[in-house]
Short mmCIF file of C-alpha atoms in Angstrom, two decimals:
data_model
loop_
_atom_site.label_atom_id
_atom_site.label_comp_id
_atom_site.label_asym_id
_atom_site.label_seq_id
_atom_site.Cartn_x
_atom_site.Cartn_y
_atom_site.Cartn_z
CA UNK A 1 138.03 72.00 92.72
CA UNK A 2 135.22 73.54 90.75
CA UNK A 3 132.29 71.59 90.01
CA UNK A 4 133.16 70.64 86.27
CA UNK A 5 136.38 69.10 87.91
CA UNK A 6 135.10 65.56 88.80
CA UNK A 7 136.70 62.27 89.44
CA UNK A 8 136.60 59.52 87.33
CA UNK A 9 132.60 57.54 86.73
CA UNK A 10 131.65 54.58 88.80
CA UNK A 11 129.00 52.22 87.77
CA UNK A 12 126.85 53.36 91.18
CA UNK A 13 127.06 56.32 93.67
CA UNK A 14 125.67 54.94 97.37
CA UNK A 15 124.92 58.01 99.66
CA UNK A 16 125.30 56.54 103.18
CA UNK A 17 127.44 54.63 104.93
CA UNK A 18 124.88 53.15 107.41
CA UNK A 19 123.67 49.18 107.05
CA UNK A 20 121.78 49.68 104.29
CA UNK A 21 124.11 51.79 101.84
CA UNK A 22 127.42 49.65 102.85
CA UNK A 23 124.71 45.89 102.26
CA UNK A 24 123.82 47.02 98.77
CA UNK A 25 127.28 48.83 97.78
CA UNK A 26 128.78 45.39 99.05
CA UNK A 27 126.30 43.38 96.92
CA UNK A 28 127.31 45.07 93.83
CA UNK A 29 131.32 45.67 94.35
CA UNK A 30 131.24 41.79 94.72
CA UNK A 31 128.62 41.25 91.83
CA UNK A 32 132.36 43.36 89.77
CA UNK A 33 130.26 46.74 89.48
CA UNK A 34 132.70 50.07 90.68
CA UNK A 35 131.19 51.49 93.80
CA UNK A 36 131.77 54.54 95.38
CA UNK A 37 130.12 55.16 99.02
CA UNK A 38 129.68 59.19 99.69
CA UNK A 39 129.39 59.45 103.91
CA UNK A 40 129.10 62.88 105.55
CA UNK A 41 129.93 61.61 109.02
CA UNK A 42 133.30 60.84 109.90
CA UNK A 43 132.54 56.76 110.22
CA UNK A 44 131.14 53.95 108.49
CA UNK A 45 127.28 52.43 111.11
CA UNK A 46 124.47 55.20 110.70
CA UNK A 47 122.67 54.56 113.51
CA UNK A 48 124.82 51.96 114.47
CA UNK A 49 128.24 53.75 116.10
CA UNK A 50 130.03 53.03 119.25
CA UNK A 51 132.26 54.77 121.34
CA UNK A 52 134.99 54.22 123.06
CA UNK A 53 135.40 56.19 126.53
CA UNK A 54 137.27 55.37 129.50
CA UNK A 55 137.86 52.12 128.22
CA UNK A 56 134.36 51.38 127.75
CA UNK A 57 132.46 50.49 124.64
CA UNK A 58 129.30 52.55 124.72
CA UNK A 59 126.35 51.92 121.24
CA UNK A 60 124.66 55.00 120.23
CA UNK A 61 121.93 53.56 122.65
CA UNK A 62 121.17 50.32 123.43
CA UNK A 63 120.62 47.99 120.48
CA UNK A 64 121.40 44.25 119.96
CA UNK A 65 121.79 41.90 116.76
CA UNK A 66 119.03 39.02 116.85
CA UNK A 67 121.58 35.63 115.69
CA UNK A 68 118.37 34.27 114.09
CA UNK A 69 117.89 36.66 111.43
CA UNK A 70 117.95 35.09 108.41
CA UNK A 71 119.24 37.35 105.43
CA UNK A 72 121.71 39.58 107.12
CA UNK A 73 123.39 36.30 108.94
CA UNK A 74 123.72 35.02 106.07
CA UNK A 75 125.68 38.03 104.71
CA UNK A 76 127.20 38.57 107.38
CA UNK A 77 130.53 36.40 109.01
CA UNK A 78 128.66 35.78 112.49
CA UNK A 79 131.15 34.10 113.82
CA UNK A 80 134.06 36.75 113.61
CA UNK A 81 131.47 39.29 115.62
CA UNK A 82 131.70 37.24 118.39
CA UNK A 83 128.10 37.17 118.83
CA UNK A 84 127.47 37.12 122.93
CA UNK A 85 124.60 35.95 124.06
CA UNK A 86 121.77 37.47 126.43
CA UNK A 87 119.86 34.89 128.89
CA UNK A 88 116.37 34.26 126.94
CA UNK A 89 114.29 35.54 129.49
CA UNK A 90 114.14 38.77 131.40
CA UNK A 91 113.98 40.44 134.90
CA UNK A 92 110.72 42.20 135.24
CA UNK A 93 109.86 44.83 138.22
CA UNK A 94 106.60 43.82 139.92
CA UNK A 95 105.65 44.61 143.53
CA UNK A 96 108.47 45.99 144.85
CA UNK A 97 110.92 43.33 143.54
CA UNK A 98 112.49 41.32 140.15
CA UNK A 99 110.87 38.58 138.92
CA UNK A 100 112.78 36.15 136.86
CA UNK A 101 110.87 35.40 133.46
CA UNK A 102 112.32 32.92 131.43
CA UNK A 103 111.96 30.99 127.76
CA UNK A 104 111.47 27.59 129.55
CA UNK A 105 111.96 25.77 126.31
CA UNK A 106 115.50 26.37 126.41
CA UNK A 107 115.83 26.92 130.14
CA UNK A 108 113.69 24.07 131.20
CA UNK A 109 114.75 24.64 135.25
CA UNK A 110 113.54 27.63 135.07
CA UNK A 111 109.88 26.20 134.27
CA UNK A 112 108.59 26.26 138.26
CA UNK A 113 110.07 30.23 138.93
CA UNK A 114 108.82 31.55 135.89
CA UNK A 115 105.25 29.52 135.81
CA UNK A 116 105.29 31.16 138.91
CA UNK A 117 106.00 34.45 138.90
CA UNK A 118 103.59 37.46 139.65
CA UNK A 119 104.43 38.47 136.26
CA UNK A 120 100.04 37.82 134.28
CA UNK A 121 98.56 34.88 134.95
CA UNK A 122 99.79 30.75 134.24
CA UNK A 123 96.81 31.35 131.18
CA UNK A 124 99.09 33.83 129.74
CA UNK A 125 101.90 32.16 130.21
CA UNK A 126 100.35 29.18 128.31
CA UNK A 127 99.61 31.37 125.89
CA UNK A 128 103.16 32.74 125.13
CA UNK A 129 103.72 28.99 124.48
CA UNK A 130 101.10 28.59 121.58
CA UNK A 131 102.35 31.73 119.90
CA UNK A 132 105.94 30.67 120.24
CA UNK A 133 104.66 27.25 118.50
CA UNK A 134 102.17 29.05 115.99
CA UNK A 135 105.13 31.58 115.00
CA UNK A 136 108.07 29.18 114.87
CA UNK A 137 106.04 26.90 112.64
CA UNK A 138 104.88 30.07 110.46
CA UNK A 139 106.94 31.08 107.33
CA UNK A 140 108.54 34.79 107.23
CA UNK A 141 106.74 35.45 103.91
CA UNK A 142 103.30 34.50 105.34
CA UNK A 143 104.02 36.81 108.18
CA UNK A 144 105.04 40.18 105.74
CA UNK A 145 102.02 38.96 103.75
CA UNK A 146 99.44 38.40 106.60
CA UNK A 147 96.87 40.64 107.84
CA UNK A 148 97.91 42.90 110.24
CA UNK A 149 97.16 45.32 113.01
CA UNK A 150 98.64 47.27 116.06
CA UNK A 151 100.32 45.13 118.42
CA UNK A 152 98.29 45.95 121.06
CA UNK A 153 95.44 44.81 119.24
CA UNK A 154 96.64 41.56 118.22
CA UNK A 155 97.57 40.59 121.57
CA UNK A 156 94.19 41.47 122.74
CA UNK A 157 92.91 38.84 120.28
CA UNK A 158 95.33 36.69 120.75
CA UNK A 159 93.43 36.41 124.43
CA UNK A 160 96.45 37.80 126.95
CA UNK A 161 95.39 39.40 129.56
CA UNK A 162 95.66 43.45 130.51
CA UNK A 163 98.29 42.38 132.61
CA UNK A 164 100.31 40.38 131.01
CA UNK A 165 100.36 43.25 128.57
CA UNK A 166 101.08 45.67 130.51
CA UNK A 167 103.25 44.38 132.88
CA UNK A 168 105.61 42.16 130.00
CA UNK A 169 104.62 43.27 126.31
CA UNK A 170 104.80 46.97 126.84
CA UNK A 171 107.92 47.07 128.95
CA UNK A 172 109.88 44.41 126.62
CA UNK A 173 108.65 45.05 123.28
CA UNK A 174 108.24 48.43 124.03
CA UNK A 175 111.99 48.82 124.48
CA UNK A 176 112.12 46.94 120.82
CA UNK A 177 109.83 48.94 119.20
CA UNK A 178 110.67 52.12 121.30
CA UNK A 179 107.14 52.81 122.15
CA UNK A 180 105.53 51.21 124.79
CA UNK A 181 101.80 51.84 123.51
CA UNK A 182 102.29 48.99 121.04
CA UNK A 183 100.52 50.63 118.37
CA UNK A 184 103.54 49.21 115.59
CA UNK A 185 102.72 46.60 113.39
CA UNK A 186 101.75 43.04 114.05
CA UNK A 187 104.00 41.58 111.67
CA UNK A 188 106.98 43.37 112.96
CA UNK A 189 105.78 41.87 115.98
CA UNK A 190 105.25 38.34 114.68
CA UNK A 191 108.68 38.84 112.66
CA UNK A 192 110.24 39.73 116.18
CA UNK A 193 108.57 37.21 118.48
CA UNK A 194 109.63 34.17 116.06
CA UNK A 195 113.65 35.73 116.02
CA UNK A 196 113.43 35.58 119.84
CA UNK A 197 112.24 32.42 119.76
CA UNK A 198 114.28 30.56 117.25
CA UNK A 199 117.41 32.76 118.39
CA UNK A 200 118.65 35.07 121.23
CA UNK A 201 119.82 38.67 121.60
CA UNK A 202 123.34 39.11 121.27
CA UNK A 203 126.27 41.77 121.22
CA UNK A 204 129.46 41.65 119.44
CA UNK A 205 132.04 41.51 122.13
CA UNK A 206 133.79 44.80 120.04
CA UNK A 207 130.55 46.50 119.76
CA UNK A 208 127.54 46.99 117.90
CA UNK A 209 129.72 49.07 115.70
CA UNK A 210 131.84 45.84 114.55
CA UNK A 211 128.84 45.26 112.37
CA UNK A 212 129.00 47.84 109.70
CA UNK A 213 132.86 47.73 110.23
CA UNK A 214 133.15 44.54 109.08
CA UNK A 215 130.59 45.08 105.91
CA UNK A 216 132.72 47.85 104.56
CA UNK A 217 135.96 46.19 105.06
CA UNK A 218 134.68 44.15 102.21
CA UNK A 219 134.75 47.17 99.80
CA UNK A 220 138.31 48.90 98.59
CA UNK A 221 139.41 51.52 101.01
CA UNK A 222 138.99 53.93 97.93
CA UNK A 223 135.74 52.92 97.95
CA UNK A 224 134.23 54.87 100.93
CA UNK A 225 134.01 58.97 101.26
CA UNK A 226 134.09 59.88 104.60
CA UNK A 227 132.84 63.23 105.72
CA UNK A 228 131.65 64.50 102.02
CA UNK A 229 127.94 65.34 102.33
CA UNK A 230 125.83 65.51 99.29
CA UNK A 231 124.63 69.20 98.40
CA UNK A 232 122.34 67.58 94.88
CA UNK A 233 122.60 64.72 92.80
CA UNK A 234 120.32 63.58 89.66
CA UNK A 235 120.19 59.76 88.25
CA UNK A 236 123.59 60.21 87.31
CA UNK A 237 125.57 62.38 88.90
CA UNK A 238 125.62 63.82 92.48
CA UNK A 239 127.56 67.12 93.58
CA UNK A 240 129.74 67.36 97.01
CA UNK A 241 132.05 69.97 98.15
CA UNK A 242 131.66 71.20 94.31
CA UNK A 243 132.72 67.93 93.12
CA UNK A 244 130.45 66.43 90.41
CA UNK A 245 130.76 62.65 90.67
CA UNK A 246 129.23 60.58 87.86
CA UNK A 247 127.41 57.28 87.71
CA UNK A 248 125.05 55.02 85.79
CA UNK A 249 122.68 54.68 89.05
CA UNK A 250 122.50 56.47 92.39
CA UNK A 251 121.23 55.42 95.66
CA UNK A 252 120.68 56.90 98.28
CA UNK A 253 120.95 54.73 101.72
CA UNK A 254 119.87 57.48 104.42
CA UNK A 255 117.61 58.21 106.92
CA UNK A 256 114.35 59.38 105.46
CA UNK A 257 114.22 62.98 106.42
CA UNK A 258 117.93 63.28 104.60
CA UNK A 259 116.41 61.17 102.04
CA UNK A 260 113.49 63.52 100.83
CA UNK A 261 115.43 66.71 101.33
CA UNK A 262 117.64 65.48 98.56
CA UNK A 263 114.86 64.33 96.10
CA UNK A 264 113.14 67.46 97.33
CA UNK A 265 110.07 65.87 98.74
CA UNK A 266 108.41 66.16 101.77
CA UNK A 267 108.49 63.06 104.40
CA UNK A 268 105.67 61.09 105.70
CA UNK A 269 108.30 59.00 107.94
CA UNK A 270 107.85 59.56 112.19
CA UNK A 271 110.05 58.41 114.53
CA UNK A 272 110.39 56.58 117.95
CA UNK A 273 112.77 58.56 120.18
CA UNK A 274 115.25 57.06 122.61
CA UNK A 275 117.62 58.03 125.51
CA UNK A 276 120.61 55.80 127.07
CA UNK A 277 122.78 56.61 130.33
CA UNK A 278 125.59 54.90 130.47
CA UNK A 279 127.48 54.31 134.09
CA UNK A 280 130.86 52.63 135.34
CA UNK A 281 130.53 50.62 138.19
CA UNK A 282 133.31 48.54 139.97
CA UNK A 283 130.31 45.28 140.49
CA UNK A 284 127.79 44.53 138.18
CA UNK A 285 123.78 44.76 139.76
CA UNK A 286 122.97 42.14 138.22
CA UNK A 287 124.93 38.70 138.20
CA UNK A 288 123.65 37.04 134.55
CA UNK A 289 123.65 39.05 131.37
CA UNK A 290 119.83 39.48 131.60
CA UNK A 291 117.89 42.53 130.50
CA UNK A 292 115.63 44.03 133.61
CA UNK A 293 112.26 45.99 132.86
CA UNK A 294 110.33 48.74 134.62
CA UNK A 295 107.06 46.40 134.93
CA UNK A 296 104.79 48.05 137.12
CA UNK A 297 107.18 50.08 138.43
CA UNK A 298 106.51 53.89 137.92
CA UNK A 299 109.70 56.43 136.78
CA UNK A 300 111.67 56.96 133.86
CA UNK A 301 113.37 54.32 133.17
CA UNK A 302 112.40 51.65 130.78
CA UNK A 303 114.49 49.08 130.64
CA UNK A 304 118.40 48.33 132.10
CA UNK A 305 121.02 45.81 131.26
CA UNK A 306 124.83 45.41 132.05
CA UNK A 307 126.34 45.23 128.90
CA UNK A 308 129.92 43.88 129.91
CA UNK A 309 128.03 41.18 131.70
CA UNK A 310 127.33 39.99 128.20
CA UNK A 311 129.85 40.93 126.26
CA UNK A 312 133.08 41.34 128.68
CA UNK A 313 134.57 43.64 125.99
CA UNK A 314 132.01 46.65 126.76
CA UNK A 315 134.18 47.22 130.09
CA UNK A 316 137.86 47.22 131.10
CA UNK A 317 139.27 44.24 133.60
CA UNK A 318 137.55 44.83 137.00
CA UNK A 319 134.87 47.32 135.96
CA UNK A 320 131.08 47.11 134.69
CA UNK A 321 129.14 48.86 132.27
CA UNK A 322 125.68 49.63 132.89
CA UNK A 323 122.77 50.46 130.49
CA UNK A 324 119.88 52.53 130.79
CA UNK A 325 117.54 53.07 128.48
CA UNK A 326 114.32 55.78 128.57
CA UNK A 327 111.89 55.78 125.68
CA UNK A 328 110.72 59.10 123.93
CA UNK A 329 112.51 62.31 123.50
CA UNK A 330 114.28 63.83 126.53
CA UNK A 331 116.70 65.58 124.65
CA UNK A 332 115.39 69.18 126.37
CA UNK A 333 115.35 67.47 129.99
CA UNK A 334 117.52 69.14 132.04
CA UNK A 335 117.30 67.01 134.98
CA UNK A 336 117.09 64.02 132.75
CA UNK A 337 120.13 62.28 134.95
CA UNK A 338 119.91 63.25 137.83
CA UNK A 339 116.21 61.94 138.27
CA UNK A 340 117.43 58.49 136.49
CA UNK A 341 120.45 58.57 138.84
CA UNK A 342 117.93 58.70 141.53
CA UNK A 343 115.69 55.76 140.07
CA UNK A 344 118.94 53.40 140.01
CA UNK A 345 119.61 54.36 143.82
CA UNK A 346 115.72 52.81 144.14
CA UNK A 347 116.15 49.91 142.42
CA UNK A 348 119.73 48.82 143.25
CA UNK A 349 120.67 50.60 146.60
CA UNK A 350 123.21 52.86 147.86
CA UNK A 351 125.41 51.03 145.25
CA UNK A 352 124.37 52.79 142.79
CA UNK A 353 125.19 55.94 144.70
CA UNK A 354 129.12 55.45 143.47
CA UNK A 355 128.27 54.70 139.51
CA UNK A 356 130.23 56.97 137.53
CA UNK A 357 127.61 58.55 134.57
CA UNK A 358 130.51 58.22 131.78
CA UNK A 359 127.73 59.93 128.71
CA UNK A 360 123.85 59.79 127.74
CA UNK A 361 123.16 59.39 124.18
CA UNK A 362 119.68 60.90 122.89
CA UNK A 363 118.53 59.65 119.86
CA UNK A 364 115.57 61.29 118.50
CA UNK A 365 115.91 59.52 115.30
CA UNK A 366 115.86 56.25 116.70
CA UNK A 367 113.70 53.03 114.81
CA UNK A 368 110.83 54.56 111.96
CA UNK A 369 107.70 54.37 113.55
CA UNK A 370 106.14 50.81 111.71
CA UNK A 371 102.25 50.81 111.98
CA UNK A 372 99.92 49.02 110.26
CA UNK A 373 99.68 49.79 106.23
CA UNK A 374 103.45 50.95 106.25
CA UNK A 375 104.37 49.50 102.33
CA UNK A 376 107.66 48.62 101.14
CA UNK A 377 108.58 49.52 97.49
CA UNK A 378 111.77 49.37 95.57
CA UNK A 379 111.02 51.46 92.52
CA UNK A 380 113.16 54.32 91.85
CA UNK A 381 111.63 57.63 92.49
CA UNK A 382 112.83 60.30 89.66
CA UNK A 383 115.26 57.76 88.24
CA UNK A 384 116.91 57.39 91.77
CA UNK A 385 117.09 54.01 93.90
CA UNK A 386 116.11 54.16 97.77
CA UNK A 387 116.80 52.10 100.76
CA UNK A 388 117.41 51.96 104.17
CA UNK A 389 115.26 50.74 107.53
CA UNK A 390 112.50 52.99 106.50
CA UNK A 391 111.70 51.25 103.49
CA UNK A 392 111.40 47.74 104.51
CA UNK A 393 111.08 46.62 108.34
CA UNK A 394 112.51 48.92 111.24
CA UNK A 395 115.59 46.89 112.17
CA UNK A 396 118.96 45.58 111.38
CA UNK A 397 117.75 42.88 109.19
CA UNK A 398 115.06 45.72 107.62
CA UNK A 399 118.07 47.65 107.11
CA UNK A 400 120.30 44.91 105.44
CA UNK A 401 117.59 43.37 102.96
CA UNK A 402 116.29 46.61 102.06
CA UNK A 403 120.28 47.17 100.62
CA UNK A 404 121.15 43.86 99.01
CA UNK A 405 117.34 43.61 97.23
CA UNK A 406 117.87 47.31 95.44
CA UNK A 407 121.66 45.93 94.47
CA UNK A 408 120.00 43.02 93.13
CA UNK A 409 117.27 45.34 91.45
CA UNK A 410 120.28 47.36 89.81
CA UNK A 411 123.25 44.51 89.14
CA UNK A 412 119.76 42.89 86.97
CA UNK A 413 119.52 46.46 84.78
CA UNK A 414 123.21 46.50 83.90
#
């Protein structure tokens, strides 16, 4: 079909079929505006995919949905995810051994282990209960409007200790943020902290994947272009596979790199890179669906979990699914699994000498990096709309509200 050939208009053109793109082509399909969603992949999720091997559900690395966020649950239908639940605590490595680390507010007998545990001192651990009370009391829009600084920093000030720091915030928000030097924002941190607290960390028992799934079940089937990847577009128009499709507005929902190279700009956007091994085991290591981090342990690995232990879909009948996750870019390491196959062996036993390694999944495009001065903005640049993670805060809700507030922006002009 030559390029004058073209289908019929539609009141908006979305390129991208990852949370953002399918939140704000959603927004204005149900707002009665025509849609049509242009995806060069060959699925609906972005960053947010799973696959099934073996009869195992394996994420495109390890994420999780936090049940407290506020805009995308209340877009989304959280109760047909069947959200599952992590404990609200964590294991953490320290001399030689796991330490149990709980939220004692809503696991009060877990108060004595966990005011106990070599894991900083009981002054920090105080102090993780005033900021839990400071942030559940303080409003999301003070906390995107507040003064802010790296992590690290604020922590500092906050008056934890080295530590504590060390030994908790870098190995737990570190495998949040997917950078263990803390440098990201504050209020992504506050933002985070307070969803923790008022919420916990769940999986959909189908996957992480059941997310976007069930957004774009909401649009027509004729609604969504699989595998058609944009070559240019204007304000009105964009051209795939020599296809000229017309519009009133475009937007486009990608990554940023994709993002400029289509506006034909240069990016400013870094990323925080990620690797996760995934393993079959016939026992889970660990008995609770808890995450375990490195703490002062030395090696590779970052943090671990057993998915199925949390969500019993992840695995087939009899079998577990184990998740481990290794921060930065390994992409180019050779010996990448056999030297975390070697780590598990350390910290679980000889057990771990039978794990199957069913696929590792490096993602150097992981979470945009979010330091301190990053600014949102939802004007169009040369007549075109943008949205996606990068433009608001570096998660799923950043990715959501960054969607449905540029549909708003756009069902306003019409």
């Amino acid at each position: 079909m030559s390029e004058s050939t073209h289908p019929s208009p539609s009141d908006v053109i979305v390129i991208g079929a990852g949370l953002a793109g399918l939140s704000c082509a959603v927004r204005l399909h149900e707002s009665g505006r025509s849609v049509r969603v242009l995806e060069a992949s060959d699925g609906v999720g972005g960053r947010v995919r799973t696959d099934e091997v073996d009869g195992f559900l394996l994420d495109r690395g390890f994420q999780v949905y936090l049940d407290a966020y506020p805009e995308a649950g209340k877009f989304l239908d959280l109760e047909a995810l069947d959200l599952r639940p992590f404990e609200a605590g964590a294991l953490v490595w320290n001399n030689a051994k796991l330490h149990r680390v709980m939220d004692v507010f809503r696991k009060p007998s877990a108060f004595v282990s966990s005011a106990f545990a070599p894991i900083g001192s009981l002054r920090d651990k105080c102090l993780v209960a005033k900021l839990r009370a400071k942030l559940l009391r303080k409003p999301i829009e003070d906390i995107w409007a507040g003064p802010e600084m790296a992590t690290s920093d604020y922590l500092r000030n906050f008056g934890f200790s080295a530590r504590m720091i060390d030994e908790f915030f870098r190995s737990f928000y570190g495998g949040i943020f997917l950078e263990d030097l803390l440098v990201t924002s504050s209020r992504q941190f506050e933002f985070t902290f307070k969803m923790f607290s008022s919420g916990s960390a769940t999986l959909p028992n189908a996957g992480m994947q059941a997310i976007p799934k069930q957004i774009a079940a909401r649009l027509p089937d004729e609604a969504v272009y699989l595998e058609t990847k944009v070559e240019s577009l204007g304000p009105d128009h964009v051209v795939s596979g020599g296809i000229r499709y017309e519009a009133d507005h475009v937007v486009i929902a990608t990554d940023a790199e994709t993002s400029a190279r289509l506006l034909g700009k240069e990016t400013k956007t870094r990323w925080n890179s990620t690797s996760c091994l995934y393993f079959a085991a016939d026992r889970a290591p660990l008995a609770d669906p808890i995450i375990a981090l490195h703490g002062d342990r030395e090696g590779l690995i970052h943090n671990l979990c057993v998915p199925s232990q949390v969500a019993p879909g992840y695995a087939p009948e009899g079998k577990a699914l184990i998740s481990a996750s290794v921060i930065g870019d390994h992409e180019e390491n050779a010996d990448l699994t056999r030297t975390v196959e070697a780590e598990l062996i350390d910290w679980f036993g000889e057990d771990a000498e039978t794990w199957k390694h069913l696929r590792t999944e490096h993602i150097p495009h992981s979470l945009p990096v979010d330091p301190p001065g990053h600014s949102d903005s939802l004007e169009p640049i040369d007549g075109i709309w943008i949205c996606g993670d990068h433009t608001q805060s570096a998660s799923i809700e950043g990715a959501i509200v960054s969607g449905l507030l540029v549909a708003n922006s756009i069902a306003s002009e019409f």
